[in-house]
Amino acid sequence: VTYDASGAAEFRSAVDRGAAIWNESVDGVELRPAASGRRADIRVLADNGWPRALPGPLGSGTVYIGRQAVNQGYDTVRISSHELGHILGLPDRKPGPCSSLMSGSSAGVSCTNPYPNAAEKAEVEENFSASVRASVPAVRSAAVGG
Ligand SMILES: [Zn+2]
């Protein structure tokens, strides 16, 4: 899937890092920057609110890297990979420990872990393998003439 972080302002490199972390962590999906002029599956924007994701169909949607959390001290790479996790089909798991990416802000501002845990990786792999299966047309066996 492609992403466009051109609207992510000062968080652009954190978003690139978050995408790279997902690429290191799972095999079933790869996040690549969209070619210029091409519509991206994922749009990433900076704003002054709380970070959030508006997921579309699996692997698409809009992510907001909100300065409200950054100003409180939350880590920008953890925010980026957490919000991208929503786009990859993961729900919030709050409250939760720092070892969980989807525990989000509930792990506290001191938590800078940007990596999904084993269960979160497995869930993304399953989401994308299910979506590939669903998009493969059923193969009809040829009728054998009698
Ligand atoms: Zn979340």
PDB file of C-alpha atoms and ligand atoms in Angstrom:
ATOM      1  CA  VAL A   1       0.000   0.000   0.000  1.00  0.00           C
ATOM      2  CA  THR A   2       1.162   3.564  -0.560  1.00  0.00           C
ATOM      3  CA  TYR A   3       1.226   6.490   1.823  1.00  0.00           C
ATOM      4  CA  ASP A   4       1.610  10.224   1.408  1.00  0.00           C
ATOM      5  CA  ALA A   5       3.290  12.012   4.303  1.00  0.00           C
ATOM      6  CA  SER A   6       3.671  15.319   2.467  1.00  0.00           C
ATOM      7  CA  GLY A   7       1.052  16.829   4.787  1.00  0.00           C
ATOM      8  CA  ALA A   8       2.736  15.558   7.945  1.00  0.00           C
ATOM      9  CA  ALA A   9       4.831  18.718   8.347  1.00  0.00           C
ATOM     10  CA  GLU A  10       7.449  18.331  11.108  1.00  0.00           C
ATOM     11  CA  PHE A  11       6.426  14.676  11.652  1.00  0.00           C
ATOM     12  CA  ARG A  12       7.327  13.479   8.180  1.00  0.00           C
ATOM     13  CA  SER A  13      10.471  11.592   9.224  1.00  0.00           C
ATOM     14  CA  ALA A  14       8.649  10.041  12.199  1.00  0.00           C
ATOM     15  CA  VAL A  15       5.962   8.802   9.797  1.00  0.00           C
ATOM     16  CA  ASP A  16       8.617   7.351   7.463  1.00  0.00           C
ATOM     17  CA  ARG A  17      10.169   5.615  10.477  1.00  0.00           C
ATOM     18  CA  GLY A  18       6.770   4.262  11.564  1.00  0.00           C
ATOM     19  CA  ALA A  19       6.178   2.858   8.063  1.00  0.00           C
ATOM     20  CA  ALA A  20       9.679   1.310   8.035  1.00  0.00           C
ATOM     21  CA  ILE A  21       8.989  -0.356  11.389  1.00  0.00           C
ATOM     22  CA  TRP A  22       5.866  -2.026   9.965  1.00  0.00           C
ATOM     23  CA  ASN A  23       7.866  -3.115   6.910  1.00  0.00           C
ATOM     24  CA  GLU A  24      10.476  -4.709   9.179  1.00  0.00           C
ATOM     25  CA  SER A  25       7.785  -6.320  11.316  1.00  0.00           C
ATOM     26  CA  VAL A  26       5.383  -7.979   8.858  1.00  0.00           C
ATOM     27  CA  ASP A  27       5.584  -9.735   5.486  1.00  0.00           C
ATOM     28  CA  GLY A  28       1.959  -9.514   4.379  1.00  0.00           C
ATOM     29  CA  VAL A  29       1.920  -5.810   3.570  1.00  0.00           C
ATOM     30  CA  GLU A  30       4.465  -3.158   2.626  1.00  0.00           C
ATOM     31  CA  LEU A  31       4.051   0.589   3.083  1.00  0.00           C
ATOM     32  CA  ARG A  32       5.712   2.584   0.341  1.00  0.00           C
ATOM     33  CA  PRO A  33       5.742   6.324  -0.302  1.00  0.00           C
ATOM     34  CA  ALA A  34       3.339   7.157  -3.130  1.00  0.00           C
ATOM     35  CA  ALA A  35       4.911   8.350  -6.364  1.00  0.00           C
ATOM     36  CA  SER A  36       4.426  12.081  -6.779  1.00  0.00           C
ATOM     37  CA  GLY A  37       1.142  12.901  -8.441  1.00  0.00           C
ATOM     38  CA  ARG A  38      -0.332   9.493  -7.573  1.00  0.00           C
ATOM     39  CA  ARG A  39      -3.161   9.106  -5.100  1.00  0.00           C
ATOM     40  CA  ALA A  40      -1.939   7.351  -1.957  1.00  0.00           C
ATOM     41  CA  ASP A  41      -3.876   4.679  -0.069  1.00  0.00           C
ATOM     42  CA  ILE A  42      -2.950   6.373   3.224  1.00  0.00           C
ATOM     43  CA  ARG A  43      -2.817  10.130   3.773  1.00  0.00           C
ATOM     44  CA  VAL A  44      -0.891  11.371   6.801  1.00  0.00           C
ATOM     45  CA  LEU A  45      -1.543  14.885   8.071  1.00  0.00           C
ATOM     46  CA  ALA A  46      -0.343  16.965  11.008  1.00  0.00           C
ATOM     47  CA  ASP A  47      -2.839  18.947  13.062  1.00  0.00           C
ATOM     48  CA  ASN A  48      -3.285  20.419  16.527  1.00  0.00           C
ATOM     49  CA  GLY A  49      -5.729  17.805  17.862  1.00  0.00           C
ATOM     50  CA  TRP A  50      -5.214  14.394  19.449  1.00  0.00           C
ATOM     51  CA  PRO A  51      -3.596  11.775  17.143  1.00  0.00           C
ATOM     52  CA  ARG A  52      -6.165   9.609  15.403  1.00  0.00           C
ATOM     53  CA  ALA A  53      -6.800   7.429  12.390  1.00  0.00           C
ATOM     54  CA  LEU A  54      -9.833   7.266  10.138  1.00  0.00           C
ATOM     55  CA  PRO A  55      -9.415   3.838   8.550  1.00  0.00           C
ATOM     56  CA  GLY A  56     -11.036   3.087   5.215  1.00  0.00           C
ATOM     57  CA  PRO A  57     -10.996  -0.354   3.632  1.00  0.00           C
ATOM     58  CA  LEU A  58      -8.048  -2.391   5.008  1.00  0.00           C
ATOM     59  CA  GLY A  59      -4.756  -0.656   4.226  1.00  0.00           C
ATOM     60  CA  SER A  60      -6.257   2.750   3.502  1.00  0.00           C
ATOM     61  CA  GLY A  61      -7.456   5.840   5.321  1.00  0.00           C
ATOM     62  CA  THR A  62      -6.285   9.063   6.884  1.00  0.00           C
ATOM     63  CA  VAL A  63      -3.934   9.470   9.847  1.00  0.00           C
ATOM     64  CA  TYR A  64      -3.620  12.641  11.895  1.00  0.00           C
ATOM     65  CA  ILE A  65      -0.417  13.145  13.887  1.00  0.00           C
ATOM     66  CA  GLY A  66      -1.870  15.454  16.512  1.00  0.00           C
ATOM     67  CA  ARG A  67       0.352  17.993  18.199  1.00  0.00           C
ATOM     68  CA  GLN A  68      -1.722  17.832  21.380  1.00  0.00           C
ATOM     69  CA  ALA A  69      -0.113  14.496  22.320  1.00  0.00           C
ATOM     70  CA  VAL A  70       3.317  15.515  21.037  1.00  0.00           C
ATOM     71  CA  ASN A  71       3.184  18.629  23.203  1.00  0.00           C
ATOM     72  CA  GLN A  72       2.395  16.427  26.215  1.00  0.00           C
ATOM     73  CA  GLY A  73       5.583  14.487  25.530  1.00  0.00           C
ATOM     74  CA  TYR A  74       4.354  11.424  23.648  1.00  0.00           C
ATOM     75  CA  ASP A  75       6.876   9.925  21.225  1.00  0.00           C
ATOM     76  CA  THR A  76       6.250  10.846  17.578  1.00  0.00           C
ATOM     77  CA  VAL A  77       7.500   7.544  16.119  1.00  0.00           C
ATOM     78  CA  ARG A  78       5.304   5.513  18.518  1.00  0.00           C
ATOM     79  CA  ILE A  79       2.341   7.721  17.601  1.00  0.00           C
ATOM     80  CA  SER A  80       3.045   7.193  13.893  1.00  0.00           C
ATOM     81  CA  SER A  81       3.351   3.421  14.044  1.00  0.00           C
ATOM     82  CA  HIS A  82       0.324   3.185  16.396  1.00  0.00           C
ATOM     83  CA  GLU A  83      -1.899   5.151  14.011  1.00  0.00           C
ATOM     84  CA  LEU A  84      -0.590   3.193  11.011  1.00  0.00           C
ATOM     85  CA  GLY A  85      -1.497   0.074  13.019  1.00  0.00           C
ATOM     86  CA  HIS A  86      -5.147   1.188  12.934  1.00  0.00           C
ATOM     87  CA  ILE A  87      -4.920   1.499   9.133  1.00  0.00           C
ATOM     88  CA  LEU A  88      -3.578  -2.078   9.076  1.00  0.00           C
ATOM     89  CA  GLY A  89      -6.684  -3.226  10.916  1.00  0.00           C
ATOM     90  CA  LEU A  90      -5.664  -3.189  14.584  1.00  0.00           C
ATOM     91  CA  PRO A  91      -7.968  -1.847  17.317  1.00  0.00           C
ATOM     92  CA  ASP A  92      -6.830   0.033  20.411  1.00  0.00           C
ATOM     93  CA  ARG A  93      -5.830  -2.205  23.349  1.00  0.00           C
ATOM     94  CA  LYS A  94      -6.149   0.251  26.234  1.00  0.00           C
ATOM     95  CA  PRO A  95      -5.099   0.143  28.932  1.00  0.00           C
ATOM     96  CA  GLY A  96      -2.035  -1.876  28.120  1.00  0.00           C
ATOM     97  CA  PRO A  97       1.718  -2.126  28.674  1.00  0.00           C
ATOM     98  CA  CYS A  98       4.458  -0.310  26.754  1.00  0.00           C
ATOM     99  CA  SER A  99       5.331  -3.595  25.008  1.00  0.00           C
ATOM    100  CA  SER A 100       2.000  -3.294  23.183  1.00  0.00           C
ATOM    101  CA  LEU A 101       1.928  -0.765  20.341  1.00  0.00           C
ATOM    102  CA  MET A 102      -1.850  -0.557  20.407  1.00  0.00           C
ATOM    103  CA  SER A 103      -1.921   0.348  24.105  1.00  0.00           C
ATOM    104  CA  GLY A 104      -1.179   3.817  22.759  1.00  0.00           C
ATOM    105  CA  SER A 105      -1.221   6.673  25.222  1.00  0.00           C
ATOM    106  CA  SER A 106      -2.317   4.379  28.084  1.00  0.00           C
ATOM    107  CA  ALA A 107       1.321   3.245  28.405  1.00  0.00           C
ATOM    108  CA  GLY A 108       2.301   6.772  29.471  1.00  0.00           C
ATOM    109  CA  VAL A 109       4.513   9.479  28.004  1.00  0.00           C
ATOM    110  CA  SER A 110       7.670   7.659  29.089  1.00  0.00           C
ATOM    111  CA  CYS A 111       6.849   4.813  26.685  1.00  0.00           C
ATOM    112  CA  THR A 112       8.726   5.252  23.416  1.00  0.00           C
ATOM    113  CA  ASN A 113       8.325   1.688  22.053  1.00  0.00           C
ATOM    114  CA  PRO A 114       7.296   1.980  18.373  1.00  0.00           C
ATOM    115  CA  TYR A 115       7.267  -1.781  17.649  1.00  0.00           C
ATOM    116  CA  PRO A 116       4.208  -4.044  17.477  1.00  0.00           C
ATOM    117  CA  ASN A 117       4.378  -7.084  19.761  1.00  0.00           C
ATOM    118  CA  ALA A 118       4.136 -10.647  18.431  1.00  0.00           C
ATOM    119  CA  ALA A 119       0.342 -10.791  18.739  1.00  0.00           C
ATOM    120  CA  GLU A 120      -0.069  -7.464  16.933  1.00  0.00           C
ATOM    121  CA  LYS A 121       2.226  -8.592  14.101  1.00  0.00           C
ATOM    122  CA  ALA A 122       0.314 -11.860  13.781  1.00  0.00           C
ATOM    123  CA  GLU A 123      -3.006 -10.014  13.656  1.00  0.00           C
ATOM    124  CA  VAL A 124      -1.810  -7.790  10.789  1.00  0.00           C
ATOM    125  CA  GLU A 125      -0.474 -10.821   8.888  1.00  0.00           C
ATOM    126  CA  GLU A 126      -3.854 -12.504   9.339  1.00  0.00           C
ATOM    127  CA  ASN A 127      -5.773  -9.391   8.252  1.00  0.00           C
ATOM    128  CA  PHE A 128      -3.814  -9.181   5.006  1.00  0.00           C
ATOM    129  CA  SER A 129      -3.758 -12.871   4.230  1.00  0.00           C
ATOM    130  CA  ALA A 130      -7.547 -12.932   4.691  1.00  0.00           C
ATOM    131  CA  SER A 131      -7.898  -9.931   2.380  1.00  0.00           C
ATOM    132  CA  VAL A 132      -5.723 -11.590  -0.304  1.00  0.00           C
ATOM    133  CA  ARG A 133      -7.821 -14.771  -0.077  1.00  0.00           C
ATOM    134  CA  ALA A 134     -11.015 -12.742  -0.422  1.00  0.00           C
ATOM    135  CA  SER A 135      -9.766 -10.972  -3.546  1.00  0.00           C
ATOM    136  CA  VAL A 136      -8.617 -14.110  -5.389  1.00  0.00           C
ATOM    137  CA  PRO A 137     -11.376 -15.187  -7.790  1.00  0.00           C
ATOM    138  CA  ALA A 138     -12.665 -18.668  -7.180  1.00  0.00           C
ATOM    139  CA  VAL A 139     -11.063 -21.098  -9.578  1.00  0.00           C
ATOM    140  CA  ARG A 140     -13.738 -23.155 -11.276  1.00  0.00           C
ATOM    141  CA  SER A 141     -12.772 -26.652 -12.175  1.00  0.00           C
ATOM    142  CA  ALA A 142     -13.281 -27.424 -15.820  1.00  0.00           C
ATOM    143  CA  ALA A 143     -16.256 -29.579 -16.541  1.00  0.00           C
ATOM    144  CA  VAL A 144     -15.243 -32.948 -17.825  1.00  0.00           C
ATOM    145  CA  GLY A 145     -17.271 -33.840 -20.854  1.00  0.00           C
ATOM    146  CA  GLY A 146     -19.253 -37.029 -20.622  1.00  0.00           C
TER     147      GLY A 146
HETATM  148 ZN    ZN B   1      -5.341   4.219  18.750  1.00  0.00          ZN
END
